[in-house]
Amino acid sequence: MPRILTGIQSSGSPHLGNILGAIRPALALSNAQQEPSFFFIADLHSLTTVRNPQELKKNTLEVAATWLACGLNPQKDYFYRQSHVPEVCEFTWYLNCFTPYPMLANAHSFKDKSANLANVNAGLFIYPVLMAADILLYEAEVVPVGKDQKQHLEITRDIAGAFNRQYGDILVIPEPLINEQVMVIPGTDGRKMSKSYNNYINIFDSEKDLRKKVMSIVTDSTPVEAPKNPDTCNVFQVYKHIAPPDEVESLRQAYLAGGLGYGKAKELLYEAVLQNFQKERILYQELMQDPAQIEKTLKQGEEKAREVALKVLNRVRKAMGYY
Ligand code: TYM
């Protein structure tokens, strides 16, 4: 069975897009196999945007609780903070030296921000190289991610290829795994759901806040009685990933028939979120009551992960002539 690995930044609490696009598909794959997978909190990546230590700590705790509430099994899988296996930084340096400048200059994650270069730090520029190191250091074979990470996976494969051409078959070349149906979950304003756009739905919010967020989803001004297009409606585009298939179909028909207001559709979405994530919401609250236990779980995972990382890194160091 292939080795699975994926990570989530700790630049905010994980949102519905992270959960549907990465966490759930990754855990579904992993829980169907005996072999351990690698799941981590990309807290070094989040330093490109989060500078407040308390905020960083809080985000990290929330990401950890989210993984666990969604079903990660720390007895089987490797579960760790990126920063607590610092070998990844050394490895990033080696990989930097195999990364052509134009490849990074063309990365969307950089290009999107390059209109305002004074605000772009070098960390943001080499972000994809750190990501490559995350993947290659643990010899991941399959990396489940949302569509926005596709280019980063291509960069990872290119860097690994360049390294192997120089030193022989040292690094494992990974494959991305992108679920076409949940490639991009829209946010409340219709753009990709993202921490940086502040348009996200946090499934662990209080019922009141969650309802408010769902009610704020932007819709068009089609009158209640007119037929509506479910495929262009932000509410339906989230609902279809959350509600049971027969209910999705009946809402689709109600859109097409007319007579359904967007307010009603939003109510249905709110109820569906509560229903679908009932178990996770309870577990999450329990986990957040005991941060010391989460810390302990992560520490144990980090010890195990470090052993794997060191094995690969030693092979890399030797191949390069450092040892
Ligand atoms: P991050 O933290 O932005 O997002 C984590 C995962 O959630 C997916 N995702 C989405 N999927 C569908 N719809 C959305 N609206 C949506 N928003 C986010 C992302 O595609 C991602 O899979 N660079 C990565 C973190 C990372 C990583 C890695 C991932 C660091 N190293 C190594 C995989 C392997 C990131 O910023 O993801």
Coordinates of C-alpha atoms and ligand atoms in Angstrom, one line a residue:
M1 CA 0.0 0.0 0.0
P2 CA 1.4 3.5 -0.8
R3 CA 2.6 5.8 1.9
I4 CA 0.2 8.7 2.4
L5 CA 1.2 12.1 3.7
T6 CA -0.5 15.5 4.0
G7 CA -0.3 18.6 6.0
I8 CA -2.4 21.6 7.0
Q9 CA -1.0 25.1 7.9
S10 CA -1.6 26.5 11.3
S11 CA -2.5 29.9 9.9
G12 CA -6.0 29.8 11.5
S13 CA -8.4 27.2 12.6
P14 CA -9.0 24.6 9.8
H15 CA -12.2 25.3 7.8
L16 CA -14.7 23.3 5.9
G17 CA -12.5 23.5 2.7
N18 CA -9.5 22.0 4.5
I19 CA -11.7 19.3 6.0
L20 CA -13.5 18.3 2.8
G21 CA -10.6 18.9 0.5
A22 CA -7.8 17.3 2.5
I23 CA -8.5 16.0 6.0
R24 CA -11.4 13.7 5.3
P25 CA -10.1 12.2 2.0
A26 CA -6.7 11.6 3.6
L27 CA -8.1 9.9 6.6
A28 CA -10.5 7.8 4.6
L29 CA -7.6 6.5 2.6
S30 CA -5.4 6.0 5.6
N31 CA -8.0 4.3 7.7
A32 CA -8.6 1.8 5.0
Q33 CA -5.1 0.5 5.2
Q34 CA -2.9 -1.0 7.9
E35 CA 0.3 0.9 7.1
P36 CA 0.8 4.1 9.0
S37 CA 0.3 7.5 7.2
F38 CA 2.0 10.8 7.9
F39 CA -0.2 13.7 9.0
F40 CA 1.3 17.0 10.2
I41 CA 0.8 20.6 11.1
A42 CA 2.7 22.9 8.8
D43 CA 3.6 25.4 11.5
L44 CA 6.8 26.5 9.8
H45 CA 4.8 27.4 6.7
S46 CA 2.4 29.5 8.7
L47 CA 5.3 31.8 9.9
T48 CA 5.0 33.4 6.4
T49 CA 1.8 35.0 7.7
V50 CA 1.4 34.5 11.5
R51 CA 3.9 36.4 13.7
N52 CA 2.1 36.3 17.0
P53 CA 3.4 33.5 19.2
Q54 CA 0.1 33.1 21.2
E55 CA -1.9 33.0 17.9
L56 CA 0.5 30.4 16.4
K57 CA 0.2 28.2 19.5
K58 CA -3.6 28.5 19.5
N59 CA -3.8 27.7 15.8
T60 CA -1.6 24.7 16.2
L61 CA -3.7 23.3 19.0
E62 CA -6.9 23.8 16.9
V63 CA -5.4 22.1 13.8
A64 CA -4.3 19.2 16.0
A65 CA -7.7 18.9 17.6
T66 CA -9.3 19.0 14.2
W67 CA -7.3 16.1 12.8
L68 CA -8.0 14.1 15.9
A69 CA -11.7 15.0 16.0
C70 CA -12.0 13.9 12.3
G71 CA -10.6 10.5 13.1
L72 CA -6.8 10.5 12.9
N73 CA -5.5 7.5 14.9
P74 CA -2.2 8.5 16.5
Q75 CA -1.5 4.9 17.5
K76 CA -1.3 3.9 13.9
D77 CA -0.3 7.1 12.0
Y78 CA 2.5 9.6 12.4
F79 CA 1.1 12.8 13.7
Y80 CA 3.5 15.7 14.3
R81 CA 4.3 19.4 14.1
Q82 CA 6.6 20.2 11.2
S83 CA 8.8 22.4 13.4
H84 CA 9.4 19.6 15.9
V85 CA 11.3 17.6 13.3
P86 CA 13.8 20.3 12.5
E87 CA 15.7 18.1 10.0
V88 CA 13.2 19.4 7.5
C89 CA 15.0 22.8 7.5
E90 CA 18.4 21.3 6.7
F91 CA 16.8 19.2 3.9
T92 CA 15.0 22.4 2.5
W93 CA 18.4 24.0 2.1
Y94 CA 19.7 21.1 0.0
L95 CA 16.6 21.1 -2.1
N96 CA 16.8 24.9 -2.6
C97 CA 20.1 24.3 -4.4
F98 CA 18.2 22.1 -6.9
T99 CA 15.3 24.5 -7.5
P100 CA 15.5 26.8 -10.5
Y101 CA 14.6 30.4 -9.7
P102 CA 12.0 30.7 -12.5
M103 CA 10.1 27.7 -11.1
L104 CA 9.5 29.5 -7.8
A105 CA 8.9 32.9 -9.5
N106 CA 6.1 31.2 -11.5
A107 CA 4.4 29.5 -8.5
H108 CA 0.9 30.8 -8.0
S109 CA 1.4 31.2 -4.3
F110 CA 4.1 33.7 -5.0
K111 CA 2.8 35.3 -8.2
D112 CA -0.6 36.1 -6.5
K113 CA 1.3 38.3 -4.0
S114 CA 4.1 39.6 -6.2
A115 CA 2.2 42.8 -7.1
N116 CA 3.2 44.0 -3.7
L117 CA 6.8 42.7 -3.5
A118 CA 7.7 44.8 -0.5
N119 CA 5.4 42.5 1.5
V120 CA 6.8 39.3 0.2
N121 CA 9.3 37.6 2.4
A122 CA 11.9 35.1 1.2
G123 CA 10.0 32.4 3.3
L124 CA 7.0 32.9 1.0
F125 CA 9.2 32.6 -2.0
I126 CA 10.7 29.3 -1.0
Y127 CA 7.4 28.0 0.5
P128 CA 7.1 25.3 -2.2
V129 CA 10.6 24.0 -1.4
L130 CA 9.8 23.5 2.2
M131 CA 6.7 21.7 1.1
A132 CA 8.8 19.5 -1.2
A133 CA 11.0 18.7 1.8
D134 CA 8.0 17.8 3.9
I135 CA 7.0 15.3 1.4
L136 CA 10.3 13.9 0.3
L137 CA 11.7 13.6 3.8
Y138 CA 9.1 11.0 4.7
E139 CA 9.2 9.2 1.3
A140 CA 5.5 9.8 0.7
E141 CA 4.0 8.2 -2.3
V142 CA 0.5 9.7 -2.4
V143 CA -0.3 13.2 -1.2
P144 CA -4.0 14.0 -0.9
V145 CA -4.6 17.7 -1.4
G146 CA -7.1 20.3 -2.7
K147 CA -6.6 21.6 -6.2
D148 CA -4.8 24.7 -5.0
Q149 CA -1.8 22.6 -4.1
K150 CA -1.5 20.9 -7.4
Q151 CA 1.3 23.1 -8.7
H152 CA 3.2 22.6 -5.5
L153 CA 3.2 18.9 -6.0
E154 CA 4.5 19.4 -9.6
I155 CA 7.3 21.5 -8.2
T156 CA 8.1 18.7 -5.6
R157 CA 8.3 16.1 -8.4
D158 CA 10.5 18.4 -10.4
I159 CA 12.9 19.0 -7.5
A160 CA 13.1 15.3 -6.6
G161 CA 13.8 14.5 -10.3
A162 CA 16.6 17.0 -10.5
F163 CA 18.1 15.7 -7.2
N164 CA 17.9 12.1 -8.4
R165 CA 19.5 12.9 -11.8
Q166 CA 22.5 14.2 -9.9
Y167 CA 22.8 11.5 -7.2
G168 CA 20.9 8.4 -8.3
D169 CA 17.7 7.0 -7.0
I170 CA 17.7 8.6 -3.6
L171 CA 14.3 10.3 -3.3
V172 CA 10.8 8.8 -3.8
I173 CA 8.8 10.7 -6.4
P174 CA 5.2 11.3 -5.0
E175 CA 1.9 11.4 -6.8
P176 CA -0.8 14.1 -5.9
L177 CA -4.3 12.8 -5.2
I178 CA -6.9 15.4 -5.9
N179 CA -10.6 14.5 -5.6
E180 CA -12.1 16.1 -8.6
Q181 CA -15.4 16.6 -6.8
V182 CA -14.1 18.6 -3.8
M183 CA -11.2 20.3 -5.6
V184 CA -12.3 23.7 -4.5
I185 CA -14.9 24.4 -1.9
P186 CA -16.3 27.9 -2.3
G187 CA -16.3 30.4 0.6
T188 CA -19.1 32.6 1.8
D189 CA -18.2 35.2 -0.9
G190 CA -17.9 32.6 -3.7
R191 CA -14.2 32.7 -4.0
K192 CA -12.1 29.7 -2.9
M193 CA -12.7 29.1 0.8
S194 CA -9.6 30.4 2.4
K195 CA -8.2 31.7 5.7
S196 CA -6.6 34.6 3.9
Y197 CA -10.0 35.7 2.4
N198 CA -11.8 35.4 5.7
N199 CA -14.7 33.8 3.9
Y200 CA -14.5 30.4 5.6
I201 CA -17.0 28.3 7.6
N202 CA -15.5 26.9 10.8
I203 CA -17.5 23.8 11.6
F204 CA -16.5 24.0 15.2
D205 CA -18.0 27.4 15.8
S206 CA -20.9 27.8 18.3
E207 CA -24.3 27.1 16.7
K208 CA -25.0 30.9 16.7
D209 CA -21.8 31.8 14.9
L210 CA -22.0 29.0 12.5
R211 CA -25.6 30.0 11.6
K212 CA -24.5 33.6 11.1
K213 CA -21.7 32.5 8.8
V214 CA -23.9 30.3 6.7
M215 CA -26.6 33.0 6.5
S216 CA -23.9 35.4 5.2
I217 CA -23.2 33.3 2.1
V218 CA -23.5 35.6 -1.0
T219 CA -26.4 34.7 -3.4
D220 CA -27.8 36.4 -6.5
S221 CA -31.1 38.4 -6.5
T222 CA -33.3 35.9 -8.3
P223 CA -36.8 36.3 -6.8
V224 CA -38.1 33.5 -4.5
E225 CA -40.7 32.2 -7.1
A226 CA -38.2 32.0 -10.0
P227 CA -36.3 28.8 -10.9
K228 CA -32.6 28.9 -9.8
N229 CA -29.4 27.3 -10.9
P230 CA -27.9 25.1 -8.2
D231 CA -24.6 24.8 -10.1
T232 CA -23.9 28.5 -9.8
C233 CA -25.2 28.9 -6.2
N234 CA -22.6 29.1 -3.4
V235 CA -25.0 27.6 -0.9
F236 CA -25.8 24.5 -3.0
Q237 CA -22.1 24.1 -4.0
V238 CA -21.3 23.5 -0.3
Y239 CA -24.5 21.6 0.5
K240 CA -23.8 19.0 -2.1
H241 CA -20.7 17.9 -0.3
I242 CA -22.3 17.6 3.1
A243 CA -25.9 16.4 2.8
P244 CA -26.9 12.8 2.1
P245 CA -27.3 12.2 -1.7
D246 CA -31.1 11.9 -1.7
E247 CA -31.4 15.3 0.1
V248 CA -28.9 16.8 -2.3
E249 CA -31.0 15.7 -5.2
S250 CA -34.3 16.9 -3.7
L251 CA -32.7 20.4 -3.1
R252 CA -31.4 20.4 -6.6
Q253 CA -35.0 19.8 -7.9
A254 CA -36.4 22.5 -5.6
Y255 CA -33.9 25.0 -7.1
L256 CA -34.9 24.1 -10.6
A257 CA -38.6 24.2 -9.8
G258 CA -38.6 27.7 -8.3
G259 CA -40.5 28.7 -5.2
L260 CA -37.5 28.1 -2.9
G261 CA -35.8 31.2 -1.3
Y262 CA -32.1 31.3 -0.7
G263 CA -32.9 31.8 3.0
K264 CA -34.5 28.4 3.1
A265 CA -31.5 26.8 1.3
K266 CA -29.2 28.4 3.8
E267 CA -31.2 26.9 6.7
L268 CA -30.9 23.5 5.1
L269 CA -27.2 23.9 4.7
Y270 CA -26.8 25.0 8.4
E271 CA -28.8 21.9 9.5
A272 CA -26.7 19.7 7.2
V273 CA -23.4 21.0 8.7
L274 CA -24.7 20.3 12.2
Q275 CA -25.9 16.8 11.2
N276 CA -22.8 15.8 9.3
F277 CA -20.3 17.0 11.8
Q278 CA -22.2 16.2 15.0
K279 CA -19.7 13.6 16.2
E280 CA -16.7 15.8 15.3
R281 CA -18.1 18.8 17.1
I282 CA -18.5 16.9 20.3
L283 CA -15.1 15.3 20.1
Y284 CA -13.4 18.6 19.2
Q285 CA -14.8 20.3 22.4
E286 CA -13.6 17.4 24.5
L287 CA -10.1 17.5 23.0
M288 CA -9.8 21.3 23.4
Q289 CA -10.4 20.8 27.1
D290 CA -7.2 19.0 27.5
P291 CA -4.3 20.7 25.6
A292 CA -1.7 18.8 27.7
Q293 CA -3.0 15.5 26.2
I294 CA -2.7 16.9 22.7
E295 CA 0.8 18.0 23.4
K296 CA 1.7 14.5 24.7
T297 CA 0.2 12.9 21.6
L298 CA 2.2 15.2 19.3
K299 CA 5.4 14.7 21.2
Q300 CA 5.1 10.9 20.8
G301 CA 4.4 11.3 17.1
E302 CA 7.4 13.6 16.7
E303 CA 9.8 11.1 18.2
K304 CA 8.6 8.5 15.8
A305 CA 8.6 10.8 12.8
R306 CA 12.1 12.0 13.5
E307 CA 13.4 8.5 13.2
V308 CA 12.0 8.2 9.7
A309 CA 13.2 11.6 8.7
L310 CA 16.8 10.9 10.0
K311 CA 17.0 7.7 8.0
V312 CA 16.2 9.5 4.8
L313 CA 18.3 12.6 5.6
N314 CA 21.3 10.5 6.4
R315 CA 21.0 8.8 3.0
V316 CA 20.8 12.3 1.4
R317 CA 23.8 13.6 3.3
K318 CA 25.9 10.7 2.3
A319 CA 24.9 10.9 -1.3
M320 CA 25.8 14.6 -1.4
G321 CA 29.3 13.9 0.2
Y322 CA 28.7 15.5 3.6
Y323 CA 29.1 12.3 5.5
Ligands
TYM1 P1 -3.5 24.8 3.5 O1 -3.2 24.8 5.0 O2 -3.8 26.1 2.8 O3 -4.7 23.8 3.2 C1 -4.7 22.5 3.7 C2 -5.4 21.6 2.7 O4 -6.7 22.0 2.5 C3 -7.0 22.1 1.1 N1 -7.9 23.3 0.9 C4 -9.0 23.2 0.2 N2 -9.6 22.2 -0.5 C5 -10.8 22.4 -1.1 N3 -11.4 23.6 -1.1 C6 -10.8 24.7 -0.4 N4 -11.4 25.8 -0.4 C7 -9.6 24.5 0.2 N5 -8.8 25.3 0.9 C8 -7.7 24.5 1.3 C9 -5.6 22.4 0.5 O5 -5.5 22.1 -0.9 C10 -4.7 21.5 1.3 O6 -4.7 20.2 0.8 N6 1.0 24.2 1.6 C11 -0.1 23.5 2.2 C12 0.3 22.8 3.5 C13 1.4 21.8 3.3 C14 1.4 20.6 2.7 C15 2.7 20.1 2.8 C16 0.4 19.8 2.1 C17 2.7 22.1 3.7 N7 3.5 21.0 3.4 C18 3.0 18.8 2.3 C19 0.7 18.5 1.6 C20 2.0 18.1 1.7 C21 -1.1 24.5 2.5 O7 -0.9 25.7 2.6 O8 -2.3 24.0 2.8

